[in-house]
Tab-separated table of C-alpha atoms in Angstrom:
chain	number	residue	atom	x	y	z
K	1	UNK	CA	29.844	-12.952	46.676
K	2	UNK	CA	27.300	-11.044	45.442
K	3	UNK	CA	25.098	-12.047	42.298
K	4	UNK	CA	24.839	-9.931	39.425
K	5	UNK	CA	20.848	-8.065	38.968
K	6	UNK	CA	19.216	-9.811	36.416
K	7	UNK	CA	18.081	-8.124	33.534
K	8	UNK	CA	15.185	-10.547	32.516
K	9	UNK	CA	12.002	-8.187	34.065
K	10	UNK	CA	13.464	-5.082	32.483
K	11	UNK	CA	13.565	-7.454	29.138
K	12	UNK	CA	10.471	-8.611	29.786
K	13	UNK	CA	8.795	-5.325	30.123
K	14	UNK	CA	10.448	-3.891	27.458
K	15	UNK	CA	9.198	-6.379	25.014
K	16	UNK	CA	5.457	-5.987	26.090
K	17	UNK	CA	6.215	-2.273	25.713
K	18	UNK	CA	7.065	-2.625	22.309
K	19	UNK	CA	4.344	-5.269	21.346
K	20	UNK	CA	2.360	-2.786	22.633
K	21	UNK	CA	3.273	0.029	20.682
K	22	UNK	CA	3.495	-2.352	17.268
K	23	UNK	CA	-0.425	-3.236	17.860
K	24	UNK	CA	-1.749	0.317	18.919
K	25	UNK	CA	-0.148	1.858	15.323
K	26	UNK	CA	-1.491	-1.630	13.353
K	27	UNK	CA	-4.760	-0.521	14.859
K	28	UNK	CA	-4.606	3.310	14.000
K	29	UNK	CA	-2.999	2.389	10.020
K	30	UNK	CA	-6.169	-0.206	10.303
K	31	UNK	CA	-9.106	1.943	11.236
K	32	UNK	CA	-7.463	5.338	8.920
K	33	UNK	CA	-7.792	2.692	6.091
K	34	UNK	CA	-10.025	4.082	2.953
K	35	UNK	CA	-12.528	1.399	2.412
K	36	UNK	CA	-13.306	3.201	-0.125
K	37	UNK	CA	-9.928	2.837	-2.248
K	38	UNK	CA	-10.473	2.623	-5.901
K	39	UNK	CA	-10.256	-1.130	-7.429
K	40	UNK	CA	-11.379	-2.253	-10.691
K	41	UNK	CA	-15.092	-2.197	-10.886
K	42	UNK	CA	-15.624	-4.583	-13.497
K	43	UNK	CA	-14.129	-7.628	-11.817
K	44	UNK	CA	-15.839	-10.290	-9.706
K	45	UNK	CA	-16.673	-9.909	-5.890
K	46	UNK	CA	-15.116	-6.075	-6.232
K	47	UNK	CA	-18.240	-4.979	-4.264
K	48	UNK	CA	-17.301	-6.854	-1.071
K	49	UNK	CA	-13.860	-5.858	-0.825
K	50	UNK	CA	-15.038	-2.433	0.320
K	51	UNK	CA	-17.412	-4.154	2.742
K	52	UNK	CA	-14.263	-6.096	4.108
K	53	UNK	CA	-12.434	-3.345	4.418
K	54	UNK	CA	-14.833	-1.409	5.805
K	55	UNK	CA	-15.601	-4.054	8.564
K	56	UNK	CA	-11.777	-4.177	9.309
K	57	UNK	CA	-11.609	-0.719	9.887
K	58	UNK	CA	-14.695	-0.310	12.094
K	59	UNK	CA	-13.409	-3.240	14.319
K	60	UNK	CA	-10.032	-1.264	14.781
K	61	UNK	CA	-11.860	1.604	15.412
K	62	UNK	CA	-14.211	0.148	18.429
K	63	UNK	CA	-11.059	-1.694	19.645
K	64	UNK	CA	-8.955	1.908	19.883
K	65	UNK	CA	-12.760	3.151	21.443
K	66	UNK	CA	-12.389	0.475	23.997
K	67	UNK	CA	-8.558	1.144	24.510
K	68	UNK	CA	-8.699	4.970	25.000
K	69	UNK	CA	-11.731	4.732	27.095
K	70	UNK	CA	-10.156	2.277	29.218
K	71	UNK	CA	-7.327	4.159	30.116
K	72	UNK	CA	-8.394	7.938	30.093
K	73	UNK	CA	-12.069	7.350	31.906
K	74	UNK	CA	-10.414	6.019	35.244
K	75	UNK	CA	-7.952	8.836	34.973
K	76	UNK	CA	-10.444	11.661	34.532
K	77	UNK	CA	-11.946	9.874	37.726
K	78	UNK	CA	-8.773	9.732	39.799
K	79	UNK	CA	-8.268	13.196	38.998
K	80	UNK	CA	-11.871	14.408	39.545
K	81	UNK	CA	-11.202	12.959	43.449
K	82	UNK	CA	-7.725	15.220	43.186
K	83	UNK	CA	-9.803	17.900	42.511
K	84	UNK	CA	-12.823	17.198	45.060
K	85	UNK	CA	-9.766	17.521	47.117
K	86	UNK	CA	-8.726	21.001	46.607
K	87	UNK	CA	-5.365	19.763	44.161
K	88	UNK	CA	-4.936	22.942	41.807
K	89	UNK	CA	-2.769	20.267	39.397
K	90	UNK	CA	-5.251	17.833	40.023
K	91	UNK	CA	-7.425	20.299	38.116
K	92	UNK	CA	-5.486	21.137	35.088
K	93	UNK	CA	-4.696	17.224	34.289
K	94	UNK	CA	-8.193	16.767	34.612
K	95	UNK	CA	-8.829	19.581	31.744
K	96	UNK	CA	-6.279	18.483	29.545
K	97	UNK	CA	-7.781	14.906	29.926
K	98	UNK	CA	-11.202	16.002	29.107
K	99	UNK	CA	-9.936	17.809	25.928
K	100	UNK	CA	-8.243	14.818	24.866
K	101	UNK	CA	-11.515	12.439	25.142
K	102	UNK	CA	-13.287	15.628	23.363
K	103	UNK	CA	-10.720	15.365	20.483
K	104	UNK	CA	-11.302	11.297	20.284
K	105	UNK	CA	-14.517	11.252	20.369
K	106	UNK	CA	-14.821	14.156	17.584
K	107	UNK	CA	-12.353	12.376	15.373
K	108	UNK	CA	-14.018	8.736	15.806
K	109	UNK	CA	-17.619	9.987	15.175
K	110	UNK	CA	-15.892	11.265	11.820
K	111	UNK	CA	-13.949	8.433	10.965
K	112	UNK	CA	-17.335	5.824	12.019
K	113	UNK	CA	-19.409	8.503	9.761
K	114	UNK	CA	-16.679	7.504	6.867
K	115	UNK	CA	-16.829	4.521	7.186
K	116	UNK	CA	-20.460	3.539	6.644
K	117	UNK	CA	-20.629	5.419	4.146
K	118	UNK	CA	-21.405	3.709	0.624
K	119	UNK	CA	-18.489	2.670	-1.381
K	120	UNK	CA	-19.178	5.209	-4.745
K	121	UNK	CA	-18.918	3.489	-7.832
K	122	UNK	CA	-15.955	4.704	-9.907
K	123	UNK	CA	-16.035	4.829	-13.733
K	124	UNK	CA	-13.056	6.932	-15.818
K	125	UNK	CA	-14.942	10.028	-16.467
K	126	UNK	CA	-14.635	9.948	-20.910
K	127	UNK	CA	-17.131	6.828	-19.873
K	128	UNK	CA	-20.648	6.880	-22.428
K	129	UNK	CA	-23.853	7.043	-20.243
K	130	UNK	CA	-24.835	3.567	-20.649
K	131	UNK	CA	-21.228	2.267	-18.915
K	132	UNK	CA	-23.288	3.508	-15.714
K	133	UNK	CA	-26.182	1.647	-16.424
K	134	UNK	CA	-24.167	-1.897	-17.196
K	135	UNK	CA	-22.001	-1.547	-14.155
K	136	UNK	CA	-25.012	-1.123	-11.861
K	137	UNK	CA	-26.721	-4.123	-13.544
K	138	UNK	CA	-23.156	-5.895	-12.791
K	139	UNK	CA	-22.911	-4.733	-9.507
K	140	UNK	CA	-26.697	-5.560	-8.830
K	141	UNK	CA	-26.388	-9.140	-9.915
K	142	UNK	CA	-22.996	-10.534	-10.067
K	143	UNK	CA	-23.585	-11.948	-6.675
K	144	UNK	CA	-27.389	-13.510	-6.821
K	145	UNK	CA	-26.574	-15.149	-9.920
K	146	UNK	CA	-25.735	-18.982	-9.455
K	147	UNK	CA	-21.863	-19.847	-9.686
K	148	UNK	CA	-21.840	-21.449	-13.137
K	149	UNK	CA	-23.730	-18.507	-14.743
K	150	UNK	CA	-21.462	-15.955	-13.011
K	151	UNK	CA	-18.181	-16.478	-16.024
K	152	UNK	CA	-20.744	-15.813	-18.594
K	153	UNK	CA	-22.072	-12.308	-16.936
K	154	UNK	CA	-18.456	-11.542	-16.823
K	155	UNK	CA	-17.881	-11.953	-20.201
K	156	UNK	CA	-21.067	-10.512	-21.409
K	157	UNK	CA	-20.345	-7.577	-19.444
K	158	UNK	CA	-16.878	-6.907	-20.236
K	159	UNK	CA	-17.792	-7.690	-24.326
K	160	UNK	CA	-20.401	-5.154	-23.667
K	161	UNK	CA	-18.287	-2.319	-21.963
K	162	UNK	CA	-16.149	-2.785	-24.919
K	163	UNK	CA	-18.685	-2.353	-27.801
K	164	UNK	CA	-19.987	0.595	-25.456
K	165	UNK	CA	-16.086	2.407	-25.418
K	166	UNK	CA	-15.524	1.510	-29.559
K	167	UNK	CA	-18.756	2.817	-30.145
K	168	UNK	CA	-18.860	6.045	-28.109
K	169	UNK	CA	-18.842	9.486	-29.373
K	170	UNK	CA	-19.605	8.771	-33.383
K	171	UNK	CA	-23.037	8.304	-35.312
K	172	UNK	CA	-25.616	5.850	-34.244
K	173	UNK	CA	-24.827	3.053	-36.567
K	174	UNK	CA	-26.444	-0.025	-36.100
K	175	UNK	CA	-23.501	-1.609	-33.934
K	176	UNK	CA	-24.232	1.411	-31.449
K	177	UNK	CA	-27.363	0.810	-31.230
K	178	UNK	CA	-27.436	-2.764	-30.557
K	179	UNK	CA	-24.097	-2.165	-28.088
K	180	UNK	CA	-26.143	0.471	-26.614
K	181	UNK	CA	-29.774	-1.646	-26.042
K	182	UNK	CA	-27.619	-4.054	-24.869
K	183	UNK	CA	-26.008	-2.154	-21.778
K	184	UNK	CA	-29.777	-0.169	-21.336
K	185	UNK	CA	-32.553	-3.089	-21.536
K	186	UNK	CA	-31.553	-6.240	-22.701
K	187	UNK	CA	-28.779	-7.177	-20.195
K	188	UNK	CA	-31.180	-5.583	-17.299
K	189	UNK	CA	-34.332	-6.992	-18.414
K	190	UNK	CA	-32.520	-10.725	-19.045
K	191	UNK	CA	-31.187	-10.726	-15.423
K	192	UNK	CA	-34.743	-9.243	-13.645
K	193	UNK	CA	-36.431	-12.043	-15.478
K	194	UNK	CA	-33.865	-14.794	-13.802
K	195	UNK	CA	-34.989	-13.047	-10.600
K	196	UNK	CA	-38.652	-12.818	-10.654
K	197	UNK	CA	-38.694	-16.803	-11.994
K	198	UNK	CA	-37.028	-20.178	-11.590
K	199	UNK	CA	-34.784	-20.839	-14.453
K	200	UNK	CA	-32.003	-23.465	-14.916
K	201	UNK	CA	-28.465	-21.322	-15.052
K	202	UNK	CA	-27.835	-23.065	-18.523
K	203	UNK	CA	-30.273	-21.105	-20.020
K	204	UNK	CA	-29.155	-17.582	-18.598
K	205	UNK	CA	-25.677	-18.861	-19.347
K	206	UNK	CA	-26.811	-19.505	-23.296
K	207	UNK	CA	-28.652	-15.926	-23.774
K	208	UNK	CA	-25.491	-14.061	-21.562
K	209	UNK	CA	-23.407	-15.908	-24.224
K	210	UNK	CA	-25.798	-14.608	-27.332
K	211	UNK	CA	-25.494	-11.220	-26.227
K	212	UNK	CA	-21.442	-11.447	-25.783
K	213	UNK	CA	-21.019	-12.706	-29.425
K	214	UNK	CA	-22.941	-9.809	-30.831
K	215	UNK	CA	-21.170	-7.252	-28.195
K	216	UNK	CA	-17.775	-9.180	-29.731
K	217	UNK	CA	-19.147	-8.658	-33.366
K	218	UNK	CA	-19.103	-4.934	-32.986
K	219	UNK	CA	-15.668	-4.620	-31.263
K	220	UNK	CA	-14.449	-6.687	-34.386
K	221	UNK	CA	-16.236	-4.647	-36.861
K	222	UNK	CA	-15.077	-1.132	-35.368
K	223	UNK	CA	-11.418	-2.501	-35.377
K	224	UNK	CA	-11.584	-3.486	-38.710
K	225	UNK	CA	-13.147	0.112	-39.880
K	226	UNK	CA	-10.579	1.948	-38.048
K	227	UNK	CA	-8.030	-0.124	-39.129
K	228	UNK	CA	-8.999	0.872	-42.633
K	229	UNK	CA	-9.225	4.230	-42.369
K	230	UNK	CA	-5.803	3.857	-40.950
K	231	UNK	CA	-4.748	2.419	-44.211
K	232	UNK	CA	-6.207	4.920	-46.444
K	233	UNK	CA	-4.985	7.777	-43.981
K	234	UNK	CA	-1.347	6.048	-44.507
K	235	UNK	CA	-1.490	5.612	-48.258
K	236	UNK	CA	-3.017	9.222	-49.009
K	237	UNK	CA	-0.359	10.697	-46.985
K	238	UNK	CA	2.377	8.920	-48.695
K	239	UNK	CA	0.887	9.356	-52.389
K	240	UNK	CA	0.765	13.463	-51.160
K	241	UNK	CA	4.273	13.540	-49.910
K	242	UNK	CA	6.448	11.101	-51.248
K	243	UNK	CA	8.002	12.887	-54.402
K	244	UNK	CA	7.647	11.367	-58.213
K	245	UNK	CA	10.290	10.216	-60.504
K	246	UNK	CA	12.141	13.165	-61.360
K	247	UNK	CA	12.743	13.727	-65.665
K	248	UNK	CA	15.001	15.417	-67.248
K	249	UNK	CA	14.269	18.092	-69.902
């Protein structure tokens, strides 16, 4: 009696097909990736995860590279003997195989050109001038600073981007001023001189933490102002248009 065909090397080849197919579109989502995509700025280690991404990209880019090469160089050669030959198909395969390793290589110098490209810093664009300047500083620093000093350039930062935004746009009070020195020179010059000299990280953890409690001053002090203006807004409008006791004649 005859045995049934077995349908384990159609399986078989069916799955590899498919696992196939699921790693060559991971690899294509992976290397169309923007490593560029906009995060927030202000937080720690932000400027590597471009760099990460950008890695993982270029990595699935050379592996596609490696994949496409592999499989259409050999055929342009097969088909280049089809043609030494005198094969008139032989000779249009070969052109349409050429034209596809034109179109590759075209869109991988692109998407490689992309990719190294710098990561542009992103800032809303209502941002004062001197938001640039502290989030190059932060940027600059964030990762030569020692690990226990690296909280209090957060904060400092942050307290100062805030004093910058409550400050931005109205006269040059004091609290301006000193919210504006603080994003220009002081935070700049503090970290260059931890550079250029050995210092303990207590130290540039006490003056980040002077700085911060002056940047939170201001944020306080602008909060309180425009809360009272609110008031005064509130109570002129309701003195203006709430009616009086009415008398009779």
């Amino acid at each position: 009696m005859a045995s049934r065909p077995t349908r384990a090397p159609f399986d078989r080849s069916r799955t590899v097909a498919t696992g196939a197919a699921r790693a060559a579109r991971t690899l294509v989502r992976a290397a169309r990736r923007d490593p560029a995509t906009a995060a927030d700025p202000w937080s720690t280690g932000t400027s590597l995860q471009p760099t990460v991404r950008r890695a993982g990209s270029l990595l699935a880019l050379t592996v596609i590279g490696f994949l496409v090469m592999g499989v259409l160089l050999p055929l342009a050669i097969l088909l280049g003997i089809g043609v030494a030959s005198g094969s008139d198909v032989a000779g249009w395969l070969l052109a349409l195989v050429l034209l596809l390793l034109a179109a590759f290589g075209v869109w991988a110098l692109g998407r490689a050109r992309t990719l190294t490209r710098p990561a542009p810093l992103t800032l809303d664009a209502a941002a004062p001038p001197e938001e640039w300047t502290l989030l190059e500083t932060f940027r600059q620093h964030e990762r030569r600073l020692p690990t226990p000093a690296r909280p209090a350039l957060q904060s400092a930062v942050q307290a100062t981007r805030e004093a910058l935004r409550v400050t931005a746009g109205g006269t040059l009070t004091r609290d301006a001023f000193d919210a504006r020195q603080a994003a220009r020179e002081d935070l700049p010059e503090l970290l260059m001189a931890w550079q250029s000299g050995p210092r303990r990280p207590e130290d540039l953890t006490r003056e980040l933490q002077v700085i911060e409690a002056r940047m939170r001053q201001v944020t306080q002090a602008q909060a309180a102002g425009q809360h009272r203006e609110a008031q005064a807004r509130a109570r002129y409008l309701r003195d203006k248009y709430t009616p009086g006791d009415a008398t009779d004649d």
